[in-house]
Amino acid sequence: MSSNLERQANAEPVSAAPSHVPNHVAFIMDGNGRWASSRGLPRTEGHRQGLEALRKIIRHAALRGVGIVTIYSFSTENWSRPEPEVRFLMGLLRRFVQRDLSELHRENIRIRIIGERDNLDAGILKLLLDAEELTRNNTGMELVVAFNYGARQELTAAVKKLCEKVARGEIEPSAISESHISAELDTVGLPDPDLIVRTSGELRLSNFLLWQAAYTEFYFSDLMWPDFDEAALDQALECFGNRDRRYGGVTAQAL
Ligand code: IPE
Ligand code: IPE
Ligand code: MG
């Protein structure tokens, strides 16, 4: 059986800069646990190595001219994991912000957090809000951290907010358009992802950006996230450059 990578064709390893770089790339950073288990290590070690991969990928994406990087760091469903793993992941996020924030700020990176904020540990919430505040006026790459994020929960909250507006008489139900829905999502103002990359060979969205991914290109890598490096990202970007995005229409050449 061919691997996901092989099935995606034209995915020759590249060393030069990819020709057409997507503006917004979102990553489903999957496979930390399996990376560790296959080495006889605890799952937490996979998460630790996954953070090192993330550091490299953020810098490389910025170098390649990607405008926005979104990372799926913790889903609303990840609370169902064993409590020590959840605690470790929370600690890791805390350390990431504490250790990397000043450097990200120096690199002119703007941080934005998406996901549910209710019921979060107050200390973590403050750290995240402070990171957003510190980097608010930066003009370089935007780093969107999807933390405690679930697309269905995001859409449900948006529906509630719209219903409240209807109940207050601020909007007629018949006037509700796609842009009204987009405006109530955590991602308000962000362009939709051009490319979603998922590692570890899993072929699903796992409740990530369901509304925003309507016309996103997908790239699946068999690499476990801790092994996803600069060359792997270049390969994904190169593959994206060869896609024909038709948005329901026909290609210019076919006309
Ligand atoms: C991704 O790796 C990290 C998070 C979901 C937080 P996993 O922990 O899901 O690793 P696998 O999929 O079990 O290998
Ligand atoms: C998706 O990975 C969530 C994150 C990467 C944060 P999961 O490992 O939680 O997804 P499933 O359970 O395999 O669908
Ligand atoms: Mg997983």
mmCIF file of C-alpha atoms and ligand atoms in Angstrom, residues 30-31 34 81, ligand 3:
data_model
loop_
_atom_site.group_PDB
_atom_site.id
_atom_site.type_symbol
_atom_site.label_atom_id
_atom_site.label_comp_id
_atom_site.label_asym_id
_atom_site.label_seq_id
_atom_site.Cartn_x
_atom_site.Cartn_y
_atom_site.Cartn_z
ATOM 1 C CA ASP A 30 -0.447 14.897 15.660
ATOM 2 C CA GLY A 31 1.596 11.832 16.585
ATOM 3 C CA ARG A 34 3.201 7.425 18.983
ATOM 4 C CA ARG A 81 -7.006 12.153 28.228
HETATM 5 MG MG MG B 3 -3.276 12.169 18.265
#
